mmCIF file of C-alpha atoms in Angstrom:
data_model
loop_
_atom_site.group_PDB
_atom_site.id
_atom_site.type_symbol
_atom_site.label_atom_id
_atom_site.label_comp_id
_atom_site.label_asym_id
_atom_site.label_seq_id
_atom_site.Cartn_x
_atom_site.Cartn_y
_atom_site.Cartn_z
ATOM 1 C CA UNK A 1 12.182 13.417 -27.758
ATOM 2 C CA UNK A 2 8.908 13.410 -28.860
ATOM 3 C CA UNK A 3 5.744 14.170 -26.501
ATOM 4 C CA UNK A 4 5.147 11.184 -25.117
ATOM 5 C CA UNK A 5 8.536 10.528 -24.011
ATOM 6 C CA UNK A 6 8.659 13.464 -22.704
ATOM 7 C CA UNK A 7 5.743 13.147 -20.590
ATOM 8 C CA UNK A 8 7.418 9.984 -19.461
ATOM 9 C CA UNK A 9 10.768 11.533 -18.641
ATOM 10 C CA UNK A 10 8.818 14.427 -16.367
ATOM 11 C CA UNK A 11 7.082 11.797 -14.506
ATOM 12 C CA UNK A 12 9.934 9.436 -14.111
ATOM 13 C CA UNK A 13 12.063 11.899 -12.634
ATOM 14 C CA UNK A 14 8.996 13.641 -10.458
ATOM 15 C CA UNK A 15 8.355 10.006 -9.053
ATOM 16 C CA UNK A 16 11.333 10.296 -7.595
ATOM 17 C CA UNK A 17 12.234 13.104 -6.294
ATOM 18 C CA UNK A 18 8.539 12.997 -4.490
ATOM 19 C CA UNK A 19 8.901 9.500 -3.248
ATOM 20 C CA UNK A 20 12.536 10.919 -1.572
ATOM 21 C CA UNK A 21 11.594 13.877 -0.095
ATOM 22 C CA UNK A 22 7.648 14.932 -0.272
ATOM 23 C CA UNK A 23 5.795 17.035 -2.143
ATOM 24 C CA UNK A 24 6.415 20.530 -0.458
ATOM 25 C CA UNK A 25 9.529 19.457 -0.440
ATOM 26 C CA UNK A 26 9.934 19.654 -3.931
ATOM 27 C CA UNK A 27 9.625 22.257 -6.634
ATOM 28 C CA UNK A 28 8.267 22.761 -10.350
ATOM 29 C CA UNK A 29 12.035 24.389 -10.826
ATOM 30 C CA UNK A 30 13.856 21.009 -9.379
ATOM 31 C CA UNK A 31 11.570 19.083 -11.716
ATOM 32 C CA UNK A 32 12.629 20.860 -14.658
ATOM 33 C CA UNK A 33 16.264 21.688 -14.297
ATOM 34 C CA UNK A 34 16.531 17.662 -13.709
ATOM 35 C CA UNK A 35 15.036 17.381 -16.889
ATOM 36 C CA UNK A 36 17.125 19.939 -18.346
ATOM 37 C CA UNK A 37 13.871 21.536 -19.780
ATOM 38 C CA UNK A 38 12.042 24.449 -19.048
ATOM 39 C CA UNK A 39 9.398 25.396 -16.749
ATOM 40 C CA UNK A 40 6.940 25.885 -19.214
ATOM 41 C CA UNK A 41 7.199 22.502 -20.428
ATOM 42 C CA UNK A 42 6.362 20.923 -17.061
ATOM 43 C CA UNK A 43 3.119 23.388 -16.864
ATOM 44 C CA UNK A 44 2.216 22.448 -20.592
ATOM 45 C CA UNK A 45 2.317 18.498 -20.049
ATOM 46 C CA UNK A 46 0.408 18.533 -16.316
ATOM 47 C CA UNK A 47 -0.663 22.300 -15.566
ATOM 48 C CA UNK A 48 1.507 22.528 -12.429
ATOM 49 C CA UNK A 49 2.868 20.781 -9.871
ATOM 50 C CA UNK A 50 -0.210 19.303 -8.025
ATOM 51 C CA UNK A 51 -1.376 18.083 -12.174
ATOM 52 C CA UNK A 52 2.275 15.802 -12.170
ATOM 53 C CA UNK A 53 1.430 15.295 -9.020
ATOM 54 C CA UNK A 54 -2.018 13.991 -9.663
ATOM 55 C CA UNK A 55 -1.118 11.715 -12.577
ATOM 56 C CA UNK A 56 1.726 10.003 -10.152
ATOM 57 C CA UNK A 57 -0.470 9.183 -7.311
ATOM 58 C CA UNK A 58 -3.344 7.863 -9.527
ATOM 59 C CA UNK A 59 -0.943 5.479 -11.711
ATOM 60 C CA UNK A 60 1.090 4.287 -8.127
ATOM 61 C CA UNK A 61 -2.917 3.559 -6.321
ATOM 62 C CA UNK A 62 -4.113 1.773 -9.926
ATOM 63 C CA UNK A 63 -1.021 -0.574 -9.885
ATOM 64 C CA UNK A 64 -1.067 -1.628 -6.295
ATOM 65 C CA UNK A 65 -4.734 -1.918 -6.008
ATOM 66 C CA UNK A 66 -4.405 -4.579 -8.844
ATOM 67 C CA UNK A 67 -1.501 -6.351 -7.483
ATOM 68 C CA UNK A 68 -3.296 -6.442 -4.378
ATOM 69 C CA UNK A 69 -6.809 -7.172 -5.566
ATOM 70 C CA UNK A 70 -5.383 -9.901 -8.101
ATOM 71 C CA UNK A 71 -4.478 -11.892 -4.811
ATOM 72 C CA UNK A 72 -8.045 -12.015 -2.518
ATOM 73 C CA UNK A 73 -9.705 -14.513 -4.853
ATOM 74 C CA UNK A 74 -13.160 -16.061 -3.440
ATOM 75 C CA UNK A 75 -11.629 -20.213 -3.419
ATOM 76 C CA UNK A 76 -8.347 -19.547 -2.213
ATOM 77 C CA UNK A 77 -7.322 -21.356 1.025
ATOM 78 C CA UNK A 78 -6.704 -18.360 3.990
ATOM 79 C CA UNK A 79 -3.554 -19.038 4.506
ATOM 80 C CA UNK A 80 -2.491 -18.797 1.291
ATOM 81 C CA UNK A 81 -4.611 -15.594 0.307
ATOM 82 C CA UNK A 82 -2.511 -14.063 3.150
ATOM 83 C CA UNK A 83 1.018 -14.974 1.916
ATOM 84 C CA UNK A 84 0.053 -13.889 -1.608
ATOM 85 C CA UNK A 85 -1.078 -9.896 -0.262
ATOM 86 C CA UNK A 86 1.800 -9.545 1.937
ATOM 87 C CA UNK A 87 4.035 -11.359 -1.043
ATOM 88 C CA UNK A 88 2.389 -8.381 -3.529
ATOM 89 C CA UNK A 89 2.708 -5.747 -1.291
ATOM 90 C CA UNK A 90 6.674 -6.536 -0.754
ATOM 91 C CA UNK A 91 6.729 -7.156 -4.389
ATOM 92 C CA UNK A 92 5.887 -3.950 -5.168
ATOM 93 C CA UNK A 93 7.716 -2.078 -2.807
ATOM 94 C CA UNK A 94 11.025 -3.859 -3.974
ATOM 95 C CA UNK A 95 10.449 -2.520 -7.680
ATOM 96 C CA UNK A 96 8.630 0.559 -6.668
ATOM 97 C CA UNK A 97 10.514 1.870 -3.584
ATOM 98 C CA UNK A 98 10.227 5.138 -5.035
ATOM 99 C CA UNK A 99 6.287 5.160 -5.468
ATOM 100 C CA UNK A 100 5.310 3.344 -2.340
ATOM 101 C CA UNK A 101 7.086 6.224 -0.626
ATOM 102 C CA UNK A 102 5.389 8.951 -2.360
ATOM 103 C CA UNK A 103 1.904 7.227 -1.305
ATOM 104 C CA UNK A 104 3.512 7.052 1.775
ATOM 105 C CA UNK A 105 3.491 10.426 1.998
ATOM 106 C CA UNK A 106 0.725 12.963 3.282
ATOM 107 C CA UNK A 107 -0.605 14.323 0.187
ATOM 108 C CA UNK A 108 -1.526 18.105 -0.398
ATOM 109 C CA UNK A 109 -4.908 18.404 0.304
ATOM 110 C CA UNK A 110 -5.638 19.743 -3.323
ATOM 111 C CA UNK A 111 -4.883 16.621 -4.714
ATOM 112 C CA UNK A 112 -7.601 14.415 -4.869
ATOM 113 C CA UNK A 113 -8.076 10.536 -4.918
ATOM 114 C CA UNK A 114 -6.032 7.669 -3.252
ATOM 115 C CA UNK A 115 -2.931 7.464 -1.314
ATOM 116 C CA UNK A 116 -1.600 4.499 0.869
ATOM 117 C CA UNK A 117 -4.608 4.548 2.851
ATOM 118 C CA UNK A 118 -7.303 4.349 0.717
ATOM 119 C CA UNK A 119 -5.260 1.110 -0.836
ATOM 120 C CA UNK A 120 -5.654 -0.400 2.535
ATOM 121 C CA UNK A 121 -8.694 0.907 2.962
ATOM 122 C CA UNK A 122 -9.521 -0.916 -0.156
ATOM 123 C CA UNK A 123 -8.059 -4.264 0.745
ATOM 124 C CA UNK A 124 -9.315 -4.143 4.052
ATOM 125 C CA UNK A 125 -12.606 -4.122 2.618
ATOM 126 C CA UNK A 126 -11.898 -6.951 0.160
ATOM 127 C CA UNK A 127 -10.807 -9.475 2.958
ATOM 128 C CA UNK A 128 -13.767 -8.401 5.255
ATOM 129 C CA UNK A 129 -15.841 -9.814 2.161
ATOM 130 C CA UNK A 130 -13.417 -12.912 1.825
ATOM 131 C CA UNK A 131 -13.382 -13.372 5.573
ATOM 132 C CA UNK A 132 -17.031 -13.547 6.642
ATOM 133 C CA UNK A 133 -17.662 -16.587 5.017
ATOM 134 C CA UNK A 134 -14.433 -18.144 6.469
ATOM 135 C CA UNK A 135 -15.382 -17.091 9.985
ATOM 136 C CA UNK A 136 -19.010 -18.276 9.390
ATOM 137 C CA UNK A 137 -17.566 -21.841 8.360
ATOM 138 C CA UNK A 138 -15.577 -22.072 12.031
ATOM 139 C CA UNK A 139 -18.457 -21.108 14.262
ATOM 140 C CA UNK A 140 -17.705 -17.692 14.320
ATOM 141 C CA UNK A 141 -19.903 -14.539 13.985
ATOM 142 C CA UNK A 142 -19.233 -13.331 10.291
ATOM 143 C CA UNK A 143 -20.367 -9.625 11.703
ATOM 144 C CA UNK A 144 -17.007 -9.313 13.389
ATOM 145 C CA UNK A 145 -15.251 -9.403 9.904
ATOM 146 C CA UNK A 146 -14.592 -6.113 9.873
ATOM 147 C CA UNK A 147 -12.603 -5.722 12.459
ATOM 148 C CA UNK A 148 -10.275 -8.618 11.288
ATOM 149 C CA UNK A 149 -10.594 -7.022 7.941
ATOM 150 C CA UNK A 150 -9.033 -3.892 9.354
ATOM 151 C CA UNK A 151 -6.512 -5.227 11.637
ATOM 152 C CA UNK A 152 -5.276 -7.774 9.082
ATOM 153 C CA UNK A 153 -5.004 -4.829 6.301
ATOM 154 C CA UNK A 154 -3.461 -2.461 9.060
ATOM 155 C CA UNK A 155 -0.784 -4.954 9.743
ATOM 156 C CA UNK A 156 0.304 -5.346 6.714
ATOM 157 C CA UNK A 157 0.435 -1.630 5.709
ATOM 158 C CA UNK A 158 2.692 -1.126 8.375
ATOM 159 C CA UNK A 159 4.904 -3.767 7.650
ATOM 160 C CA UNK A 160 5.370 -2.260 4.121
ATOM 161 C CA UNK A 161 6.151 0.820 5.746
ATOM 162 C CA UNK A 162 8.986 -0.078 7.388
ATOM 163 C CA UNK A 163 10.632 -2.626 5.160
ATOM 164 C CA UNK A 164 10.566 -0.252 2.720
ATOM 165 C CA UNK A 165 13.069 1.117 4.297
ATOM 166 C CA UNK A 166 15.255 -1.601 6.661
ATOM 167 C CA UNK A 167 14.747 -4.118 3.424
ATOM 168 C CA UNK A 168 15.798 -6.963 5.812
ATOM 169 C CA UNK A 169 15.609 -9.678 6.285
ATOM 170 C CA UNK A 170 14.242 -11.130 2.652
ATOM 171 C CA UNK A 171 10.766 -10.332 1.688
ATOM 172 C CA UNK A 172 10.077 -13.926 1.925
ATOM 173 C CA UNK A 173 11.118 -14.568 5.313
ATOM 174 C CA UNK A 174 9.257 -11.297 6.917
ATOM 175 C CA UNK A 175 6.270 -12.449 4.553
ATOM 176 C CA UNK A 176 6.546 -15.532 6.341
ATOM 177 C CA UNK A 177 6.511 -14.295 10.142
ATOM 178 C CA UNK A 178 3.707 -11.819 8.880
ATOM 179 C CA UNK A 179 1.601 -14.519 8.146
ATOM 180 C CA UNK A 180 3.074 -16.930 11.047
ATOM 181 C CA UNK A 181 1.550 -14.528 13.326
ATOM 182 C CA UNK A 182 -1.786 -13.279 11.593
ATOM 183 C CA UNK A 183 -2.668 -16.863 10.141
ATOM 184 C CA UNK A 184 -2.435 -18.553 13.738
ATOM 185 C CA UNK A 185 -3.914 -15.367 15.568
ATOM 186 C CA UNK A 186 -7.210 -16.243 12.705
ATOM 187 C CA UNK A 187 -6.866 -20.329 12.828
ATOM 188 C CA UNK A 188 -7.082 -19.964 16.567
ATOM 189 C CA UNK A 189 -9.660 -17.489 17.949
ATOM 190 C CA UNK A 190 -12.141 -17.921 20.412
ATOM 191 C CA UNK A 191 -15.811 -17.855 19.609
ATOM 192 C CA UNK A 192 -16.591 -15.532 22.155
ATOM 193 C CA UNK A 193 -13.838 -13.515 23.567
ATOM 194 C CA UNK A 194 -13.312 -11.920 26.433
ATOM 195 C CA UNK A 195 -11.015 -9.335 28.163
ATOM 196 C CA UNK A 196 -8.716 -10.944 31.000
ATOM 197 C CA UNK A 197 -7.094 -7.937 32.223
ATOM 198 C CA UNK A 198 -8.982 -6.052 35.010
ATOM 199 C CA UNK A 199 -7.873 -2.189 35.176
ATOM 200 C CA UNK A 200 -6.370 -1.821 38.484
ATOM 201 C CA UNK A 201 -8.665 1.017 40.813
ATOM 202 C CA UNK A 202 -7.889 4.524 40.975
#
């Protein structure tokens, strides 16, 4: 196996044993022995655990960012902007169960850069920018996009979250009642809304 591959083969099998079970969880030892290599080897390729570590995380945040970013394209109808990020997202988590759980997971704090979070972090930021304009166009105040930027984003992070796991029904159909509910929530909100409820005296 030459080094490349074998780089490959540590990270392959690291991907999944973090994605299962967390990164305490698991040790440089498990990593290894899976391999059927040494310990040394691991700490010559990535310099520890939290270096294999590292290089998972940042490949997992690079290639859902760009699934996700590929689909918020200035032009696209709302609607259909929608169906394509929660389409990605299940996409993704169909082919990548293993990675979408290890950015599930809380990182160790000495890891730096992205996890789950910042991705929707990221996309919530990229449909505030899409939705202003949107917003503007039906009368609405384009300053509130950021809160529909967030609660659009959070939704669908959660969703991925649990159908990660439950993986029914089809992506398509909860992609559909995702969007069933957050398309007509958008398509029909008031200008200027208000709170009905009154909390009740103490």
């Amino acid at each position: 196996m030459s080094r490349a591959q074998r780089r490959e083969q540590l990270i392959g099998i690291a991907r999944e044993l973090f994605g299962a079970r967390g990164y305490d969880a698991v040790s440089i030892e498990e990593i290894a022995s899976a391999a059927e290599v040494s310990k040394p080897v691991v700490y010559e390729h990535f310099g520890g655990k939290e270096g294999l570590y590292q290089v998972i995380v940042d490949r997992e945040v690079t290639q859902l960012s760009e699934m996700l970013s590929s689909q918020m394209r200035p032009g696209l109808h709302p609607r259909d902007m929608l169906e394509r990020i929660v389409l990605s997202l299940l996409d993704y988590i169909e082919s990548n169960a293993d990675g979408f759980r290890l950015l599930s997971h809380q990182s160790p704090t000495a890891v730096s850069g992205g996890t789950f979070t910042t991705v929707i972090a990221d996309v919530a930021e990229q449909v505030t920018d899409l939705l202003a304009p949107v917003l503007e166009e039906q009368g609405l105040n384009p300053k509130t996009a950021p809160i529909y930027g967030q609660l659009l984003a959070g939704a669908i992070g959660r969703i991925g979250q649990w159908w990660v796991d439950v993986r029914e029904p089809s992506k398509e159909e909860t992609a559909a009642h995702v969007v069933n509910l957050l398309w007509l929530g958008l398509r029909s909100m008031e200008r200027d809304p208000k709170l009905t409820a009154r909390p009740s005296s103490l």
